[in-house]
Short mmCIF file of C-alpha atoms in Angstrom, two decimals:
data_model
loop_
_atom_site.label_atom_id
_atom_site.label_comp_id
_atom_site.label_asym_id
_atom_site.label_seq_id
_atom_site.Cartn_x
_atom_site.Cartn_y
_atom_site.Cartn_z
CA MET W 1357 0.19 0.02 0.22
CA ALA W 1358 2.95 2.58 1.06
CA MET W 1359 4.59 1.69 -2.32
CA ALA W 1360 1.29 2.46 -4.44
CA ARG W 1361 0.76 5.56 -2.67
CA THR W 1362 3.94 6.74 -3.30
CA VAL W 1363 4.10 6.05 -6.99
CA LYS W 1364 0.43 7.66 -7.24
CA HIS W 1365 2.01 10.82 -5.17
CA PHE W 1366 5.15 11.01 -7.51
CA VAL W 1367 3.51 10.51 -10.86
CA ARG W 1368 0.74 13.21 -10.19
CA ALA W 1369 3.17 15.39 -8.64
CA SER W 1370 6.46 15.56 -10.82
CA CYS W 1371 6.23 13.49 -14.09
CA THR W 1372 5.01 16.67 -16.21
CA LEU W 1373 7.61 18.38 -14.81
CA LEU W 1374 10.25 16.08 -15.34
CA PHE W 1375 9.30 15.26 -18.87
CA SER W 1376 9.17 18.90 -19.59
CA LEU W 1377 12.69 19.50 -18.40
CA PHE W 1378 14.43 16.82 -20.12
CA PHE W 1379 12.84 17.66 -23.63
CA THR W 1380 14.00 21.73 -23.18
CA LEU W 1381 17.11 21.12 -22.34
CA LEU W 1382 19.09 22.76 -25.09
CA THR W 1383 22.85 22.58 -24.28
CA LEU W 1384 25.45 20.01 -25.58
CA PRO W 1385 26.46 16.61 -23.94
CA LEU W 1386 29.60 16.43 -22.35
CA SER W 1387 32.74 16.05 -24.06
CA PRO W 1388 33.37 12.10 -25.12
CA ALA W 1389 35.93 10.29 -23.05
CA GLY W 1390 39.36 9.90 -25.22
CA ALA W 1391 39.73 6.82 -27.61
CA THR W 1392 41.07 3.64 -26.33
CA THR W 1393 43.16 0.75 -27.80
CA TRP W 1394 41.95 -2.83 -28.05
CA GLU W 1395 42.67 -5.08 -25.02
CA PRO W 1396 41.65 -8.56 -24.64
CA GLU W 1397 39.10 -9.07 -22.05
CA PRO W 1398 40.46 -10.15 -18.32
CA ALA W 1399 39.88 -13.75 -17.35
CA PRO W 1400 37.21 -14.78 -14.72
CA ARG W 1401 38.70 -15.20 -11.29
CA ALA W 1402 37.25 -17.35 -8.54
CA LEU W 1403 35.91 -15.23 -5.54
CA THR W 1404 37.93 -14.86 -2.64
CA PRO W 1405 36.59 -15.94 0.98
CA ALA W 1406 35.99 -11.93 1.50
CA GLN W 1407 34.08 -11.69 -1.48
CA GLN W 1408 32.01 -14.57 -1.05
CA VAL W 1409 30.66 -13.21 2.26
CA PHE W 1410 28.76 -10.84 0.03
CA TYR W 1411 28.10 -13.11 -3.24
CA PRO W 1412 27.83 -16.95 -1.44
CA ASP W 1413 25.93 -17.78 -4.60
CA LEU W 1414 28.69 -16.47 -7.22
CA GLU W 1415 31.49 -18.68 -7.96
CA THR W 1416 33.25 -16.38 -10.30
CA TYR W 1417 33.89 -12.61 -10.72
CA THR W 1418 35.57 -10.93 -14.38
CA PRO W 1419 37.01 -7.74 -13.42
CA PRO W 1420 36.79 -5.04 -15.95
CA ARG W 1421 39.77 -3.72 -18.02
CA LYS W 1422 39.28 -0.36 -16.73
CA ARG W 1423 36.98 1.25 -13.94
CA ALA W 1424 35.87 4.61 -14.38
CA PRO W 1425 35.76 6.49 -10.83
CA LEU W 1426 32.39 7.32 -9.46
CA LEU W 1427 31.13 10.60 -7.72
CA VAL W 1428 27.88 10.16 -5.64
CA VAL W 1429 26.03 13.53 -4.37
CA LEU W 1430 23.74 13.33 -1.82
CA THR W 1431 21.58 16.42 -1.04
CA SER W 1432 17.73 16.55 0.91
CA GLY W 1433 14.60 18.45 -0.03
CA ILE W 1434 15.22 19.28 -3.44
CA SER W 1435 13.02 18.65 -6.53
CA TRP W 1436 13.62 19.14 -10.21
CA GLN W 1437 11.89 22.43 -9.95
CA GLU W 1438 14.71 23.88 -7.84
CA VAL W 1439 17.53 22.20 -9.88
CA SER W 1440 16.29 23.65 -13.32
CA ALA W 1441 15.49 27.10 -11.69
CA GLU W 1442 19.34 27.37 -10.98
CA PHE W 1443 20.66 26.09 -14.10
CA SER W 1444 21.32 29.88 -15.38
CA LYS W 1445 23.82 29.87 -12.53
CA ASN W 1446 25.19 26.10 -12.99
CA SER W 1447 26.16 25.37 -16.17
CA ASP W 1448 28.40 22.21 -15.50
CA LEU W 1449 25.15 20.95 -13.57
CA LYS W 1450 22.99 21.88 -16.64
CA ARG W 1451 25.51 19.86 -18.83
CA TYR W 1452 25.34 16.73 -16.49
CA ALA W 1453 21.70 16.89 -16.83
CA THR W 1454 21.46 17.48 -20.39
CA ALA W 1455 24.14 14.13 -21.16
CA GLY W 1456 22.61 12.10 -18.17
CA MET W 1457 19.27 10.03 -17.17
CA LEU W 1458 17.01 11.89 -15.31
CA GLY W 1459 14.30 10.70 -12.61
CA THR W 1460 12.54 11.11 -9.45
CA VAL W 1461 12.85 8.65 -6.39
CA ALA W 1462 9.77 7.27 -4.52
CA THR W 1463 10.67 8.58 -0.97
CA ALA W 1464 7.19 9.64 -0.02
CA ASP W 1465 7.59 7.63 3.10
CA PHE W 1466 11.08 8.93 3.89
CA THR W 1467 11.75 12.14 5.57
CA CYS W 1468 14.65 11.08 7.54
CA VAL W 1469 18.04 11.69 5.91
CA SER W 1470 19.86 8.92 7.90
CA GLN W 1471 17.27 6.40 7.37
CA ALA W 1472 17.28 6.78 3.36
CA VAL W 1473 21.35 6.91 3.59
CA LEU W 1474 21.07 3.36 5.05
CA THR W 1475 18.73 2.13 2.50
CA ILE W 1476 21.21 2.99 -0.20
CA GLN W 1477 23.88 1.52 1.78
CA ASN W 1478 22.40 -1.73 1.87
CA GLY W 1479 19.92 -1.90 -0.80
CA ALA W 1480 17.17 -2.48 1.66
CA ALA W 1481 15.48 -0.41 4.16
CA PRO W 1482 16.23 -0.41 7.69
CA ALA W 1483 13.80 -1.31 10.24
CA ALA W 1484 11.51 1.49 10.95
CA SER W 1485 12.54 3.79 13.91
CA THR W 1486 10.22 6.36 15.62
CA THR W 1487 12.95 8.84 15.75
CA CYS W 1488 15.07 10.38 13.22
CA PRO W 1489 19.04 9.42 14.10
CA GLN W 1490 21.51 12.29 13.57
CA THR W 1491 24.47 11.25 11.83
CA LYS W 1492 27.86 12.71 13.60
CA ILE W 1493 31.24 11.70 12.59
CA THR W 1494 33.78 11.53 15.67
CA GLY W 1495 37.42 10.32 15.11
CA GLY W 1496 36.71 8.73 11.85
CA LYS W 1497 33.50 6.93 13.01
CA VAL W 1498 29.65 7.23 12.54
CA ASP W 1499 28.32 8.78 16.09
CA GLY W 1500 24.61 8.70 16.62
CA ILE W 1501 23.32 5.82 14.67
CA PRO W 1502 22.24 2.53 16.14
CA GLY W 1503 22.76 -0.89 14.61
CA PHE W 1504 26.69 -0.92 14.08
CA SER W 1505 28.59 -4.12 15.16
CA GLN W 1506 31.20 -3.90 18.06
CA ALA W 1507 32.64 -7.41 17.08
CA GLY W 1508 34.00 -6.87 13.23
CA SER W 1509 32.73 -10.39 12.42
CA GLN W 1510 32.07 -10.53 8.76
CA LYS W 1511 29.32 -12.93 9.24
CA GLU W 1512 26.92 -10.13 10.16
CA GLN W 1513 27.20 -8.61 6.82
CA VAL W 1514 25.19 -11.97 5.30
CA ASP W 1515 22.18 -10.07 6.94
CA PRO W 1516 20.73 -7.87 4.34
CA THR W 1517 19.86 -5.34 6.72
CA SER W 1518 23.34 -5.17 8.89
CA ARG W 1519 25.14 -1.89 8.36
CA GLY W 1520 28.19 -1.45 6.27
CA GLN W 1521 27.34 -3.52 3.24
CA LEU W 1522 28.62 -1.12 0.85
CA GLN W 1523 31.88 -0.54 2.08
CA GLY W 1524 32.40 -4.26 3.08
CA ILE W 1525 32.03 -5.11 -0.88
CA LEU W 1526 34.40 -2.20 -1.70
CA LYS W 1527 36.95 -3.45 0.34
CA ALA W 1528 36.46 -7.06 -0.61
CA PHE W 1529 37.09 -6.19 -4.32
CA GLY W 1530 40.18 -3.54 -3.25
CA LEU W 1531 38.38 -0.51 -4.09
CA LYS W 1532 39.03 2.90 -2.43
CA SER W 1533 36.58 5.15 -1.25
CA GLN W 1534 36.42 8.83 -0.06
CA ALA W 1535 33.85 10.13 2.07
CA ILE W 1536 32.91 14.27 2.49
CA GLY W 1537 30.62 15.30 4.89
CA PRO W 1538 28.69 13.21 7.63
CA GLN W 1539 26.09 11.48 5.48
CA ALA W 1540 28.46 10.42 3.10
CA GLY W 1541 30.53 8.94 5.92
CA LEU W 1542 27.38 7.07 6.99
CA LEU W 1543 27.07 5.43 3.26
CA LEU W 1544 30.77 4.51 3.48
CA ALA W 1545 31.20 3.29 6.86
CA ASP W 1546 32.14 -0.29 7.44
CA ASN W 1547 29.76 -2.86 9.76
CA GLN W 1548 31.74 -1.02 12.65
CA GLY W 1549 30.96 2.24 12.00
CA LYS W 1550 34.29 3.23 10.96
CA ILE W 1551 35.56 5.21 7.62
CA ALA W 1552 38.52 4.29 6.07
CA ASN W 1553 38.66 8.06 4.49
CA TYR W 1554 36.97 10.87 5.71
CA GLN W 1555 36.66 14.69 5.07
CA PRO W 1556 34.11 17.40 6.36
CA LEU W 1557 32.56 19.06 4.09
CA PRO W 1558 34.44 22.25 3.21
CA ALA W 1559 32.88 25.67 3.49
CA THR W 1560 33.21 26.94 -0.20
CA SER W 1561 32.66 25.66 -3.62
CA SER W 1562 35.98 26.11 -4.69
CA GLN W 1563 37.48 23.94 -1.84
CA LEU W 1564 35.08 21.36 -2.54
CA GLN W 1565 36.21 21.63 -5.96
CA THR W 1566 40.08 20.87 -4.85
CA GLN W 1567 38.79 17.96 -2.89
CA VAL W 1568 36.61 16.03 -5.40
CA LYS W 1569 39.35 16.30 -8.05
CA SER W 1570 42.07 14.69 -5.78
CA ALA W 1571 39.27 12.22 -4.43
CA THR W 1572 38.22 11.04 -8.03
CA LYS W 1573 41.98 10.68 -8.92
CA GLN W 1574 42.43 8.12 -5.91
CA SER W 1575 39.43 6.61 -5.26
CA ALA W 1576 36.74 4.47 -6.97
CA LEU W 1577 33.99 5.97 -5.35
CA THR W 1578 33.94 9.19 -4.13
CA VAL W 1579 30.55 10.76 -1.98
CA VAL W 1580 29.73 14.30 -1.13
CA ASP W 1581 27.37 14.90 1.57
CA LEU W 1582 25.32 18.20 0.70
CA SER W 1583 21.92 17.21 2.74
CA GLY W 1584 22.82 19.26 5.36
CA ILE W 1585 22.65 22.58 3.31
CA LYS W 1586 19.05 23.51 3.66
CA GLU W 1587 18.73 26.50 1.16
CA PRO W 1588 18.65 24.54 -2.50
CA ALA W 1589 20.43 27.38 -4.33
CA ALA W 1590 23.38 27.46 -2.13
CA ALA W 1591 23.55 23.33 -2.20
CA LEU W 1592 23.30 23.28 -5.69
CA THR W 1593 26.09 25.98 -6.00
CA MET W 1594 28.32 23.53 -3.92
CA PHE W 1595 27.18 20.82 -6.22
CA GLU W 1596 28.48 22.97 -9.14
CA GLY W 1597 31.58 23.06 -7.26
CA ALA W 1598 32.00 19.40 -7.08
CA LEU W 1599 30.95 19.08 -11.04
CA ALA W 1600 33.87 21.80 -12.03
CA SER W 1601 36.68 19.74 -12.61
CA LEU W 1602 35.63 16.34 -13.28
CA ASN W 1603 37.02 13.98 -15.59
CA PRO W 1604 34.43 13.30 -18.59
CA GLU W 1605 35.02 9.57 -17.90
CA THR W 1606 33.92 10.05 -14.45
CA ALA W 1607 30.71 8.69 -13.57
CA LEU W 1608 27.89 10.65 -11.87
CA ILE W 1609 24.58 9.70 -9.55
CA SER W 1610 23.04 12.52 -7.50
CA VAL W 1611 19.93 12.32 -5.56
CA SER W 1612 17.90 14.02 -2.80
CA LEU W 1613 17.32 12.01 -0.08
CA THR W 1614 13.85 13.59 0.77
CA PRO W 1615 11.17 15.49 -0.55
CA ALA W 1616 11.07 19.21 -1.67
CA PRO W 1617 8.61 21.18 0.53
CA THR W 1618 7.50 22.50 -2.76
CA GLN W 1619 4.27 22.17 -5.21
CA ASN W 1620 6.27 19.34 -7.04
CA PRO W 1621 8.21 17.68 -4.00
CA ALA W 1622 9.53 14.57 -5.69
CA PRO W 1623 13.20 14.10 -5.06
CA TYR W 1624 15.40 14.73 -7.94
CA LEU W 1625 17.50 11.82 -9.55
CA LEU W 1626 20.53 12.51 -12.07
CA THR W 1627 22.96 9.86 -13.20
CA TYR W 1628 25.50 10.09 -15.89
CA SER W 1629 27.94 7.73 -17.52
CA SER W 1630 30.01 8.36 -20.78
CA VAL W 1631 28.68 4.97 -21.63
CA ASP W 1632 25.32 5.01 -20.87
CA ALA W 1633 22.25 6.44 -22.55
CA THR W 1634 20.68 9.64 -22.02
CA GLY W 1635 17.02 9.76 -21.09
CA LEU W 1636 14.50 9.20 -18.34
CA VAL W 1637 15.28 6.50 -15.86
CA SER W 1638 13.29 3.06 -16.12
CA SER W 1639 13.58 0.59 -12.89
CA PRO W 1640 12.38 -2.60 -12.85
CA THR W 1641 11.28 -2.29 -9.19
CA THR W 1642 8.84 0.57 -10.37
CA ASN W 1643 8.34 -0.26 -13.82
CA ILE W 1644 7.17 3.56 -14.47
CA PRO W 1645 9.61 5.57 -16.42
CA GLY W 1646 11.25 8.29 -14.41
CA LEU W 1647 10.81 6.82 -11.24
CA VAL W 1648 13.17 4.95 -8.77
CA THR W 1649 13.92 3.54 -5.40
CA LEU W 1650 16.49 4.29 -2.91
CA ALA W 1651 17.37 0.65 -2.95
CA ASP W 1652 17.81 0.61 -6.85
CA ILE W 1653 20.50 3.39 -6.25
CA ASN W 1654 22.43 1.10 -4.36
CA ALA W 1655 22.52 -1.52 -7.18
CA GLN W 1656 23.28 1.37 -9.63
CA ILE W 1657 26.48 2.03 -7.55
CA LEU W 1658 27.68 -1.36 -7.94
CA TYR W 1659 26.74 -1.21 -11.60
CA GLN W 1660 28.86 1.88 -12.18
CA LEU W 1661 31.66 0.31 -10.35
CA GLN W 1662 31.23 -2.99 -12.55
CA LEU W 1663 30.61 -4.86 -9.45
CA PRO W 1664 27.82 -7.53 -9.19
CA SER W 1665 24.52 -6.54 -7.41
CA ARG W 1666 23.63 -8.59 -4.57
CA ALA W 1667 20.55 -11.08 -4.46
CA GLU W 1668 19.43 -9.52 -1.11
CA ASN W 1669 19.15 -6.22 -2.63
CA SER W 1670 15.90 -5.17 -2.84
CA GLY W 1671 16.69 -2.44 -5.74
CA LYS W 1672 17.82 -3.22 -9.29
CA THR W 1673 19.71 -1.27 -11.94
CA PHE W 1674 18.11 1.27 -13.92
CA LYS W 1675 18.96 2.47 -17.55
CA ALA W 1676 17.42 4.91 -20.06
CA SER W 1677 13.52 4.36 -21.13
#
């Protein structure tokens, strides 16, 4: 029933705006990535014990020849109405919107940012909570969010609702990550709440530009948290800074974690990859063009990093419709 109400609400509130936005963007796509020489496909490899913790039914994995870095940008309370209104001030954001896939997120039942982040982290919604825990990062560790293990046992990761699934997978496949801002730290925390590489969100967009440029050169996955910036225009200015120096090969996923307090409240979704098509997102989870779930974003992160999606994930990889 909750999903049905969510779909009905978002289709009514935002589909007209979203279709209009997509088909009226007039700028050129991003520059294509440089040509590469042909290389033979890597041979499949048997999964290591650490990888089998997350993929017990998978016997082999074929690593990619090259893995493009991925930038994930989290905001809150922003719809396409606010995003499109700032295009004249944020040319890079407009270019990525033109060259990427656009959609909205079925999160009408999510008003808590940390609960939304945990859903993306594990690919499944956490247990319902009567309160909204506030994420704090203290000494490189998540503080204020219950449910993290003190034992550090990998067996706990088999439970699809346990904390730290995304970071556990990245570590098992030897991929580095960088968190910038508290909710980014929560997303990339391991099952004990520890964050391998964490930086607080800087005060200016130019400082964020420098951080993101460095992080995407060194890490497979960089996550930036702008959800604490309540004014949409200010958050989108920081978003523009994060995009300013990106290599064209860098993939992008950006999502508003909660609905906007406007006439068109549906949270926006923007995803870009140099090898994917342009259009409205389509997810097998909703079967509605332009509408995805938070759990789908977990599957999309793994897809962009060329990692297998887990059977326990309630979301699915999306594509252009």
